[in-house]
Coordinates of C-alpha atoms and ligand atoms in Angstrom, one line a residue:
M476 CA 86.4 100.1 103.3
L477 CA 82.7 99.8 103.9
M478 CA 80.5 98.2 101.3
N479 CA 76.8 97.6 100.9
L480 CA 75.6 94.2 101.9
F481 CA 72.5 92.5 100.7
K482 CA 70.1 90.1 102.4
F483 CA 69.2 86.6 101.3
K484 CA 65.7 85.4 101.9
G485 CA 64.9 83.3 104.9
G486 CA 67.5 81.8 107.2
V487 CA 67.5 80.8 110.8
K488 CA 69.7 81.4 113.9
P489 CA 70.4 78.0 115.6
P490 CA 72.7 78.0 118.7
T491 CA 76.2 78.2 117.2
N492 CA 78.1 76.0 119.7
K493 CA 81.4 77.1 118.2
T494 CA 83.3 78.5 121.1
Q495 CA 83.9 75.0 122.6
S496 CA 86.4 74.1 119.9
T497 CA 88.1 77.4 119.4
T498 CA 90.0 77.7 122.7
L499 CA 92.9 75.6 121.6
P500 CA 95.1 75.8 118.5
I501 CA 95.0 73.3 115.7
A502 CA 96.8 70.1 116.8
P503 CA 98.3 67.5 114.5
A504 CA 96.5 64.2 114.9
P505 CA 98.9 61.3 115.5
L506 CA 99.4 58.6 112.9
P507 CA 96.6 56.1 113.2
S508 CA 97.0 52.3 113.3
R509 CA 96.0 52.1 109.6
L510 CA 94.6 54.4 106.9
V511 CA 91.7 53.6 104.7
V512 CA 91.8 56.0 101.8
P513 CA 88.7 56.0 99.5
L514 CA 89.6 56.5 95.9
H515 CA 86.5 58.4 95.1
Q516 CA 86.7 61.6 97.1
S517 CA 85.6 64.2 94.6
I518 CA 82.7 64.9 92.3
G519 CA 83.4 63.3 88.9
G520 CA 85.3 60.2 87.7
M521 CA 86.6 57.7 90.2
P522 CA 90.4 57.6 90.3
R523 CA 92.0 54.4 89.1
P524 CA 94.2 52.6 91.7
V525 CA 97.9 52.6 90.8
V526 CA 99.2 50.6 93.7
Q527 CA 98.5 47.0 94.9
A528 CA 98.8 45.0 98.1
G529 CA 102.4 44.8 99.3
D530 CA 103.6 48.0 97.6
K531 CA 105.7 50.4 99.7
V532 CA 104.5 54.0 99.5
L533 CA 105.8 57.4 100.6
K534 CA 103.7 60.2 102.0
G535 CA 102.2 62.1 99.0
Q536 CA 102.8 59.3 96.5
L537 CA 100.0 58.9 93.9
I538 CA 97.8 55.9 94.7
G539 CA 94.7 56.9 92.6
E540 CA 95.1 58.4 89.2
A541 CA 92.4 61.0 88.1
D542 CA 89.9 59.6 85.7
G543 CA 89.1 62.3 83.2
W544 CA 89.1 66.1 83.6
I545 CA 86.5 66.3 86.3
S546 CA 88.3 64.0 88.7
A547 CA 91.1 64.6 91.2
A548 CA 94.1 62.3 92.1
V549 CA 94.4 60.6 95.5
H550 CA 97.7 60.2 97.4
A551 CA 99.1 58.2 100.3
P552 CA 98.7 60.2 103.5
T553 CA 101.8 58.7 105.0
S554 CA 104.6 56.3 104.2
G555 CA 104.0 52.6 104.8
T556 CA 102.8 49.5 103.1
V557 CA 99.7 48.9 101.1
L558 CA 97.7 46.2 102.8
E559 CA 94.9 45.9 100.3
V560 CA 92.9 47.7 97.6
A561 CA 89.4 46.6 98.6
M562 CA 85.8 47.7 99.3
H563 CA 85.2 49.4 102.7
A564 CA 82.3 51.3 104.3
Q565 CA 82.2 55.0 103.4
P566 CA 81.2 58.0 105.4
H567 CA 77.9 58.4 103.6
P568 CA 74.3 58.0 104.8
S569 CA 73.8 55.1 102.5
G570 CA 76.5 53.1 104.3
L571 CA 77.6 51.6 101.0
D572 CA 81.1 50.3 100.4
A573 CA 83.6 51.8 97.9
L574 CA 87.0 51.0 96.7
C575 CA 89.8 52.1 99.1
V576 CA 93.5 51.7 99.5
V577 CA 94.4 50.5 103.0
I578 CA 97.9 51.5 104.2
E579 CA 99.7 50.4 107.3
P580 CA 101.9 53.3 108.4
D581 CA 105.6 52.6 108.9
G582 CA 105.9 55.4 111.5
K583 CA 108.4 57.4 109.5
D584 CA 105.9 59.7 107.7
E585 CA 108.4 60.1 104.9
W586 CA 107.5 62.4 102.1
I587 CA 108.1 62.0 98.4
A588 CA 110.5 64.5 96.8
R589 CA 108.4 67.7 96.8
E590 CA 108.8 70.2 94.0
A591 CA 108.2 73.8 95.2
L592 CA 107.3 76.1 92.3
D593 CA 106.7 79.8 91.7
Y594 CA 103.3 79.4 89.9
K595 CA 103.9 82.7 88.1
T596 CA 106.5 80.9 86.0
L597 CA 103.8 78.4 84.9
K598 CA 101.2 78.6 82.2
P599 CA 97.6 78.7 83.5
E600 CA 96.9 75.2 82.1
E601 CA 100.0 73.9 83.9
V602 CA 98.7 75.4 87.2
R603 CA 95.4 73.8 86.7
E604 CA 97.0 70.4 85.9
R605 CA 99.2 70.6 89.0
L606 CA 96.1 71.3 91.1
Q607 CA 94.4 68.2 89.6
Q608 CA 97.4 66.1 90.1
A609 CA 97.7 67.3 93.7
G610 CA 94.0 66.3 94.4
V611 CA 92.9 69.8 95.3
V612 CA 89.1 69.8 95.6
G613 CA 86.5 72.1 97.3
L614 CA 86.9 71.6 101.0
G615 CA 83.7 73.4 101.9
G616 CA 81.9 70.2 101.4
A617 CA 81.1 70.1 97.7
V618 CA 84.5 68.4 96.8
F619 CA 84.3 69.6 93.2
P620 CA 87.8 69.4 91.6
T621 CA 89.2 72.9 92.0
H622 CA 91.0 73.1 88.6
G623 CA 87.7 72.6 86.9
K624 CA 86.5 75.9 88.3
L625 CA 89.6 77.9 87.3
T626 CA 89.0 78.5 83.6
A627 CA 87.6 81.9 82.9
S628 CA 84.4 82.0 80.8
K629 CA 84.9 83.1 77.2
T630 CA 81.5 84.7 77.1
V631 CA 80.9 86.2 80.6
A632 CA 83.5 88.5 82.1
M633 CA 84.6 87.5 85.6
E634 CA 83.4 90.3 87.9
E635 CA 83.8 88.9 91.4
L636 CA 85.8 86.2 93.0
V637 CA 84.0 85.3 96.3
V638 CA 86.0 83.5 99.0
N639 CA 83.9 81.7 101.5
G640 CA 85.0 82.0 105.1
A641 CA 81.5 82.3 106.5
E642 CA 81.3 78.8 108.1
C643 CA 77.7 79.2 109.2
E644 CA 76.9 75.7 110.4
P645 CA 76.9 75.2 114.2
F646 CA 79.8 73.4 115.9
I647 CA 82.2 73.7 112.9
T648 CA 85.2 75.9 113.4
C649 CA 87.9 74.4 111.1
D650 CA 87.9 77.3 108.7
D651 CA 87.8 79.8 111.6
L652 CA 91.0 78.3 113.1
L653 CA 92.6 77.9 109.6
M654 CA 92.1 81.7 109.0
R655 CA 93.4 82.6 112.4
E656 CA 96.5 80.5 112.2
R657 CA 97.4 80.3 108.5
A658 CA 95.9 83.4 107.0
E659 CA 98.9 84.3 104.9
E660 CA 98.9 81.0 103.1
V661 CA 95.1 81.3 102.5
V662 CA 95.6 84.7 101.0
R663 CA 98.4 83.5 98.8
G664 CA 96.2 80.7 97.6
I665 CA 93.5 83.2 96.8
G666 CA 96.1 85.1 94.8
I667 CA 96.5 82.0 92.5
F668 CA 92.8 81.9 91.9
R669 CA 92.7 85.6 91.2
D670 CA 95.6 85.3 88.7
L671 CA 93.9 82.5 86.8
L672 CA 90.4 84.0 86.7
Q673 CA 91.3 87.7 86.5
P674 CA 88.2 89.0 88.4
K675 CA 87.6 92.7 88.9
K676 CA 87.1 92.2 92.6
V677 CA 88.0 89.7 95.3
L678 CA 85.7 89.5 98.2
I679 CA 86.4 87.4 101.3
G680 CA 83.2 86.8 103.3
I681 CA 83.5 85.9 107.0
E682 CA 80.5 85.7 109.4
D683 CA 80.7 88.4 112.1
N684 CA 81.0 85.8 114.9
K685 CA 84.6 85.2 113.9
P686 CA 86.4 88.5 114.6
E687 CA 89.8 86.9 115.1
A688 CA 89.7 85.2 111.8
A689 CA 88.6 88.4 110.0
A690 CA 91.4 90.3 111.7
A691 CA 94.0 87.7 110.8
M692 CA 92.8 87.7 107.2
R693 CA 92.9 91.6 107.0
A694 CA 96.4 91.6 108.4
A695 CA 97.6 89.0 105.8
V696 CA 95.9 90.9 102.9
T697 CA 97.7 94.1 104.1
A698 CA 101.0 92.3 104.6
L699 CA 100.9 90.8 101.1
N700 CA 99.7 94.1 99.6
E701 CA 96.7 92.5 98.0
P702 CA 93.6 94.5 97.0
F703 CA 91.2 91.9 98.5
L704 CA 88.3 93.0 100.6
V705 CA 87.6 91.1 103.8
V706 CA 83.9 91.5 104.6
Q707 CA 82.2 90.5 107.8
V708 CA 78.7 89.3 107.0
P709 CA 75.8 88.9 109.5
T710 CA 75.7 85.6 111.3
L711 CA 72.6 83.9 109.8
Y712 CA 72.4 80.3 108.8
P713 CA 72.9 79.4 105.9
A714 CA 75.1 82.5 104.9
G715 CA 77.9 80.0 104.1
G716 CA 75.9 78.5 101.2
A717 CA 77.6 79.7 98.0
K718 CA 74.5 81.2 96.5
Q719 CA 73.6 82.9 99.8
L720 CA 77.1 84.4 100.3
I721 CA 77.2 85.6 96.7
R722 CA 73.8 87.3 97.3
V723 CA 75.0 89.0 100.5
L724 CA 78.3 90.2 99.0
T725 CA 77.3 91.1 95.4
G726 CA 73.5 91.4 95.5
K727 CA 73.3 88.9 92.6
E728 CA 70.7 86.2 92.8
V729 CA 71.9 83.0 91.1
P730 CA 68.8 81.4 89.5
A731 CA 68.4 77.7 90.3
A732 CA 69.0 76.6 86.8
K733 CA 72.2 78.6 86.4
R734 CA 75.7 78.7 87.7
S735 CA 77.3 81.6 89.4
T736 CA 79.8 81.9 86.6
D737 CA 76.9 82.8 84.3
L738 CA 76.6 86.0 86.4
G739 CA 80.4 86.6 86.4
V740 CA 81.0 85.2 89.9
Q741 CA 83.2 82.3 91.1
C742 CA 83.3 81.0 94.6
F743 CA 85.9 79.0 96.6
N744 CA 86.3 78.0 100.2
V745 CA 89.2 79.4 102.3
A746 CA 90.5 75.8 103.0
T747 CA 90.6 75.1 99.3
A748 CA 92.7 78.2 98.7
Y749 CA 95.1 77.0 101.4
T750 CA 95.5 73.6 99.9
A751 CA 96.0 75.1 96.5
W752 CA 98.9 77.1 97.8
R753 CA 100.5 74.2 99.5
A754 CA 100.1 72.1 96.4
I755 CA 101.7 74.7 94.1
A756 CA 104.2 76.4 96.3
H757 CA 105.3 73.4 98.4
G758 CA 104.5 70.5 96.1
E759 CA 102.3 68.9 98.7
P760 CA 99.2 67.0 97.5
V761 CA 96.1 67.0 99.7
V762 CA 96.9 64.3 102.2
S763 CA 95.3 65.9 105.3
R764 CA 92.8 68.5 106.3
I765 CA 91.6 70.3 109.4
V766 CA 88.7 68.7 111.2
T767 CA 86.7 70.0 114.2
V768 CA 86.0 67.4 116.8
S769 CA 83.2 68.5 119.1
G770 CA 79.9 67.5 120.7
N771 CA 79.8 65.0 123.5
V772 CA 83.6 65.1 124.2
H773 CA 85.8 66.4 127.1
H774 CA 88.2 68.3 124.8
P775 CA 86.6 69.8 121.7
R776 CA 89.3 70.9 119.3
N777 CA 90.5 71.2 115.7
Y778 CA 93.0 68.6 114.4
E779 CA 95.1 68.4 111.3
V780 CA 94.1 64.9 110.3
L781 CA 95.5 62.5 107.7
I782 CA 92.9 61.5 105.1
G783 CA 91.9 57.9 105.8
T784 CA 92.1 58.1 109.6
P785 CA 89.3 56.0 111.1
M786 CA 86.8 58.4 112.7
D787 CA 86.7 56.5 116.0
E788 CA 90.5 56.9 116.4
L789 CA 90.2 60.6 115.8
L790 CA 87.2 60.9 118.2
K791 CA 89.3 59.3 121.0
L792 CA 91.7 62.2 120.9
A793 CA 89.0 64.5 122.2
Q794 CA 88.0 62.0 124.8
P795 CA 84.3 61.3 124.2
H796 CA 81.9 60.8 127.1
P797 CA 81.0 57.2 127.7
D798 CA 77.4 57.7 126.6
T799 CA 78.5 58.7 123.1
D800 CA 76.4 56.6 120.7
G801 CA 77.4 57.8 117.3
I802 CA 79.3 60.3 115.2
I803 CA 77.7 63.1 113.1
M804 CA 79.9 64.0 110.1
G805 CA 79.3 67.7 109.3
G806 CA 77.1 70.0 111.4
P807 CA 73.8 69.3 113.1
M808 CA 71.9 71.1 110.3
M809 CA 73.3 69.3 107.2
G810 CA 75.4 66.5 108.6
F811 CA 74.4 62.9 109.1
L812 CA 75.1 60.0 111.5
V813 CA 77.8 57.9 110.0
P814 CA 76.8 54.2 109.5
D815 CA 80.0 52.9 111.2
M816 CA 82.3 54.8 113.6
Q817 CA 85.3 53.3 111.9
V818 CA 84.7 54.9 108.5
P819 CA 87.6 57.1 107.4
V820 CA 88.0 60.8 107.4
V821 CA 87.8 62.0 103.8
K822 CA 88.4 65.4 102.0
A823 CA 84.8 66.3 102.7
T824 CA 85.0 65.8 106.4
N825 CA 85.0 69.2 108.1
C826 CA 83.6 68.2 111.5
L827 CA 82.9 65.2 113.7
I828 CA 80.3 65.6 116.5
A829 CA 80.1 63.0 119.1
H830 CA 76.4 62.2 119.4
D831 CA 74.4 61.5 122.5
D832 CA 70.8 61.9 123.6
R833 CA 71.5 64.8 125.9
L834 CA 73.0 66.9 123.1
F835 CA 70.6 65.8 120.5
P836 CA 67.4 64.6 122.3
P837 CA 65.3 62.3 120.2
K838 CA 62.6 64.2 118.5
P839 CA 59.0 63.7 119.7
P840 CA 56.8 62.0 117.1
E841 CA 56.0 63.8 114.0
M842 CA 52.6 65.5 113.9
P843 CA 50.4 66.4 111.0
C844 CA 51.3 69.5 109.0
I845 CA 49.1 72.4 110.0
R846 CA 50.1 74.5 106.9
C847 CA 51.4 77.3 109.1
G848 CA 53.9 78.3 106.3
A849 CA 56.8 78.7 108.8
C850 CA 58.9 76.4 106.6
A851 CA 58.4 78.5 103.5
E852 CA 59.3 81.7 105.4
V853 CA 62.8 80.5 106.3
C854 CA 63.6 78.7 103.1
P855 CA 66.6 80.5 101.5
H856 CA 65.6 79.3 98.1
E857 CA 62.0 80.5 98.3
L858 CA 60.6 77.0 98.0
Q859 CA 57.4 75.7 99.4
P860 CA 58.6 72.9 101.7
F861 CA 55.1 71.9 102.9
E862 CA 54.0 71.3 99.3
M863 CA 57.1 69.3 98.5
Y864 CA 56.5 67.4 101.7
W865 CA 52.9 66.5 100.8
F866 CA 53.9 65.2 97.4
A867 CA 57.0 63.4 98.6
R868 CA 54.9 61.6 101.2
A869 CA 52.3 60.7 98.6
K870 CA 55.2 59.5 96.3
N871 CA 54.0 61.9 93.7
F872 CA 57.5 62.6 92.6
G873 CA 56.6 64.4 89.4
K874 CA 54.8 67.0 91.5
T875 CA 57.8 67.4 93.8
Q876 CA 59.8 68.3 90.7
E877 CA 57.2 70.8 89.7
Y878 CA 57.8 72.4 93.1
H879 CA 61.5 72.5 92.3
I880 CA 62.7 69.9 94.8
F881 CA 66.1 69.9 93.1
D882 CA 66.7 73.5 94.1
C883 CA 66.6 72.4 97.7
I884 CA 70.1 72.6 99.2
E885 CA 69.0 70.5 102.2
C886 CA 70.0 73.3 104.6
G887 CA 67.5 72.1 107.2
C888 CA 66.0 75.5 108.0
C889 CA 62.5 74.2 107.3
S890 CA 62.8 71.2 109.6
F891 CA 64.4 73.4 112.2
V892 CA 61.3 75.7 112.5
C893 CA 58.5 73.2 111.8
P894 CA 56.2 73.1 114.9
S895 CA 54.9 69.7 113.8
R896 CA 58.5 68.4 114.1
I897 CA 58.3 67.0 110.6
P898 CA 61.7 65.9 109.3
L899 CA 61.2 67.7 106.1
V900 CA 64.7 67.3 104.7
Q901 CA 64.5 63.5 105.1
Y902 CA 61.4 63.5 102.9
F903 CA 63.2 65.6 100.3
R904 CA 66.2 63.4 100.4
F905 CA 63.9 60.3 100.0
A906 CA 62.1 62.0 97.0
K907 CA 65.4 63.0 95.3
S908 CA 66.9 59.5 95.7
E909 CA 63.7 57.9 94.3
I910 CA 63.7 60.3 91.3
W911 CA 67.4 59.5 90.7
A912 CA 66.8 55.8 91.0
R913 CA 63.9 55.9 88.5
E914 CA 66.0 58.1 86.2
R915 CA 68.8 55.5 86.4
E916 CA 66.4 52.7 85.7
K917 CA 65.0 54.6 82.7
N918 CA 68.5 55.3 81.4
A919 CA 69.5 51.7 81.9
A920 CA 66.5 50.5 80.0
E921 CA 67.0 53.0 77.1
G922 CA 70.7 52.0 77.0
A923 CA 69.8 48.3 76.8
K924 CA 67.3 49.0 74.0
A925 CA 69.8 51.1 72.1
R926 CA 72.4 48.4 72.4
F927 CA 70.0 45.7 71.2
E928 CA 69.0 47.8 68.2
F929 CA 72.6 48.5 67.4
K930 CA 73.4 44.8 67.6
Q931 CA 70.6 44.0 65.2
L932 CA 71.8 46.7 62.7
R933 CA 75.3 45.4 63.0
D934 CA 74.3 41.8 62.3
E935 CA 72.3 42.9 59.3
R936 CA 75.2 44.9 58.0
E937 CA 77.7 42.1 58.5
K938 CA 75.4 39.7 56.8
A939 CA 74.9 42.0 53.8
E940 CA 78.6 42.7 53.5
K941 CA 79.4 39.0 53.6
A942 CA 76.9 38.3 50.9
E943 CA 78.2 41.1 48.7
K944 CA 81.7 39.8 49.1
L945 CA 80.6 36.3 48.1
A946 CA 78.8 37.6 45.1
R947 CA 81.8 39.6 44.0
A948 CA 84.1 36.7 44.4
A949 CA 81.8 34.4 42.5
A950 CA 81.4 36.9 39.7
A951 CA 85.2 37.4 39.5
Q952 CA 85.7 33.6 39.4
A953 CA 83.1 33.3 36.7
A954 CA 84.6 36.1 34.6
K955 CA 88.0 34.5 35.0
K956 CA 86.7 31.1 33.8
A957 CA 84.8 32.7 30.9
A958 CA 87.9 34.5 29.8
E959 CA 89.9 31.3 30.0
A960 CA 87.3 29.5 28.0
A961 CA 87.2 32.3 25.4
A962 CA 91.0 32.2 25.1
A963 CA 90.9 28.5 24.7
A964 CA 88.2 28.7 22.1
A965 CA 90.0 31.4 20.2
A966 CA 93.0 29.1 20.1
G967 CA 90.8 26.4 18.4
D968 CA 90.7 24.3 21.5
A969 CA 87.0 24.0 22.2
P970 CA 86.1 22.5 25.6
A971 CA 84.5 19.1 25.6
E972 CA 81.3 20.4 27.3
P973 CA 81.2 24.0 26.0
A974 CA 77.7 24.9 26.9
A975 CA 76.7 22.7 29.8
A976 CA 76.4 25.6 32.3
T977 CA 74.5 27.6 29.8
V978 CA 71.9 24.8 29.6
A979 CA 71.5 25.0 33.4
A980 CA 70.7 28.6 33.1
T981 CA 67.0 28.4 32.7
P982 CA 65.0 31.5 31.6
A983 CA 63.7 31.8 35.2
E984 CA 67.1 31.7 36.6
N985 CA 68.4 34.2 34.0
S986 CA 65.6 36.6 35.0
Q987 CA 67.2 36.7 38.4
A988 CA 70.6 37.5 37.0
V989 CA 70.2 41.1 37.6
A990 CA 72.9 43.1 39.4
P991 CA 73.0 41.7 42.9
Q992 CA 73.9 45.1 44.4
G993 CA 70.5 46.4 43.2
D994 CA 68.8 43.9 45.4
F995 CA 71.2 44.6 48.2
L996 CA 70.4 48.2 48.1
R997 CA 66.7 47.5 48.1
G998 CA 67.2 45.5 51.3
A999 CA 66.0 42.2 49.6
F1000 CA 69.4 40.6 49.2
D1001 CA 69.8 36.9 49.8
P1002 CA 73.3 35.7 49.9
E1003 CA 72.5 32.2 48.5
K1004 CA 70.5 33.7 45.8
A1005 CA 73.3 36.1 45.0
A1006 CA 75.8 33.3 44.7
K1007 CA 73.5 31.4 42.4
M1008 CA 72.9 34.4 40.3
A1009 CA 76.6 35.0 40.0
T1010 CA 77.1 31.4 38.8
I1011 CA 74.3 31.8 36.3
Q1012 CA 75.8 35.1 35.0
A1013 CA 79.2 33.4 34.7
A1014 CA 77.6 30.5 32.7
M1015 CA 76.0 33.1 30.4
E1016 CA 79.3 34.8 30.0
R1017 CA 81.0 31.6 29.1
A1018 CA 78.3 30.7 26.6
K1019 CA 78.6 34.0 25.0
A1020 CA 82.3 33.6 24.6
Q1021 CA 81.8 30.1 23.2
R1022 CA 79.1 31.3 20.8
A1023 CA 81.4 33.9 19.5
A1024 CA 84.1 31.4 19.1
I1025 CA 82.0 28.7 17.3
Q1026 CA 82.0 29.2 13.6
P1027 CA 79.0 27.8 11.6
K1028 CA 81.4 25.6 9.7
N1029 CA 82.2 23.8 12.9
V1030 CA 78.7 23.3 14.1
E1031 CA 78.4 19.9 12.4
S1032 CA 81.4 18.7 14.3
L1033 CA 79.7 19.4 17.6
S1034 CA 77.8 16.8 19.6
A1035 CA 74.0 16.7 19.4
E1036 CA 73.9 18.4 22.9
Q1037 CA 76.3 21.1 21.8
Q1038 CA 74.3 21.7 18.6
R1039 CA 71.1 22.1 20.6
T1040 CA 72.9 24.7 22.7
V1041 CA 74.1 26.6 19.7
A1042 CA 70.6 26.6 18.3
E1043 CA 69.3 28.0 21.6
I1044 CA 71.9 30.7 21.7
E1045 CA 71.1 31.7 18.1
A1046 CA 67.4 31.9 19.0
R1047 CA 68.2 34.1 22.0
R1048 CA 70.5 36.3 19.9
A1049 CA 67.6 36.8 17.5
V1050 CA 65.4 38.0 20.3
L1051 CA 68.0 40.3 21.8
A1052 CA 69.5 41.5 18.5
P1053 CA 69.0 45.2 17.6
P1054 CA 66.0 45.8 15.2
P1055 CA 66.7 46.0 11.5
P1056 CA 67.4 49.6 10.2
E1057 CA 63.9 50.3 8.9
T1058 CA 62.4 49.3 12.2
A1059 CA 64.9 51.6 14.1
A1060 CA 64.1 54.5 11.8
A1061 CA 60.4 54.1 12.5
A1062 CA 61.0 53.9 16.2
G1063 CA 63.2 57.1 16.0
E1064 CA 60.4 58.9 14.2
S1065 CA 57.7 58.0 16.7
S1066 CA 60.1 59.0 19.5
Q1067 CA 60.7 62.5 17.9
K1068 CA 56.9 62.9 17.5
A1069 CA 56.4 62.2 21.1
E1070 CA 58.9 65.0 22.0
Ligands
SF4_2136 S1 56.3 74.4 109.1 FE1 55.7 72.2 109.3 S2 53.5 72.4 109.9 FE2 54.1 74.4 109.1 S3 53.5 74.3 107.0 FE3 55.7 73.7 107.1 S4 55.6 71.5 107.2 FE4 53.5 72.2 107.7
SF4_2137 S1 66.0 72.2 103.3 FE1 65.4 72.8 101.2 S2 63.2 73.3 101.4 FE2 64.0 73.3 103.5 S3 64.6 75.4 103.8 FE3 66.4 74.4 103.1 S4 66.4 74.7 100.8 FE4 64.3 75.2 101.7

């Protein structure tokens, strides 16, 4: 069936260099001497190691447990012994180390018990969970956990499921060979995605320089009686970018600030569909992937490689020329030279290119920008690379953001056409990393400030709570003593020093004997003061009880000190006593008048 195709803006046509590695079928790479398996191989949380040095593991055994929903588990790629769980160099331009599980293979390549399932008997959430547990991630390079993309939106209907078999980057042919040789399993995997997302259409996009892959996929679709459309799209770099392929197949432009699902489209790579099928229908977690080995080698080819295989060991299989001086991971447009040739193959490794100066001659020195605009013409995201370049160079990172530097997908089209040989993408990567670093610093500072303020608040609250507790305890104690004294007095057993505490309660102190909670609520609460106030209140209570108990006939029997106290109490009672009836009546009258 013919369908209308759309164009995306810009794009370039670099030499494809693909035929070198497509003459031979995929070969299994032999077991390496050791496997260094990084725990963090997907976007999201870093899996927690669940093995330690000395443990025996089987192929497919869990070694890193997913940390949160956006995270994917990691498994032992073969059977053997865990040598260590330690930091090792990563295949990343930064060259930074990350936590890895190092396994010495035992040569048996013995699998765990694998549970094959008919996914149609499972609930959708069970399928998603199994994919997460099997470590299925986007193998097109983004390594986003696949299960996280398989929940249909509640607000936007799923219109199209786009399956990416474009593989537009030069040299890389792993998806091409996968589709040629394992098309049926790829299509079955797409069937799982379709059943979970329920799109109206499934479109499989393949660049028109892969006729064998397109034919194999069509045959599989027909054999499995699936209503999927296999569409050959024009070969134009970067047609394999998700947004570009969506544009070509559906005509929809995904705005920079939005996701394709906001427009009712979801996109997966063909290799991701394949691993999803293996995970569900065969119970095999992701322990290997297909990697193209090409460039400055005698025998370019695609290999099925265990995750964790050191890159130099893999490269040897293709017999590199002696002048090979490095390895590019990925293609020449978006890839990078790995910092160390022994770094491991990871789930994101689709291609290794043996580097030498003949294949990739050193670029002549960078020249000044002549503002020719060629870079802007080829940018698939309609950016203005020369403006971003100026501001990145001047370290005016705020301005680079105004020119939407974060919409740049680092496709390299602008650098490819620049007549001044300016490595534009490197400037953009530098600017982005600086912005991220500053953002991290800012967040760290804000976090520290928030923590300090929280600590202060907590200290104040604890102090106030402690004081309140003390005050309550003191008041309770005082009340108890007063009650005991009152009971004793009522029984005619007056204490030897009935009013000593009352004497200590000076008028000034008594004036403080207001409810301590009032002060606390006003934020002026002093625990020492509160305790003192409670003591004073208690003394007053005791005195009150004693006064009530002392009959005038007994006053003469008191000591001089006690008699003075009684006189003082009487004087206070006179002050605090309610007014005589006539005074009260007068006050009531004046009050009514005021109303
Ligand atoms: S292509 Fe190069 S020289 Fe031309 S405007 Fe862009 S950065 Fe400047
Ligand atoms: S690298 Fe960025 S700025 Fe350059 S063409 Fe690609 S998307 Fe545009």
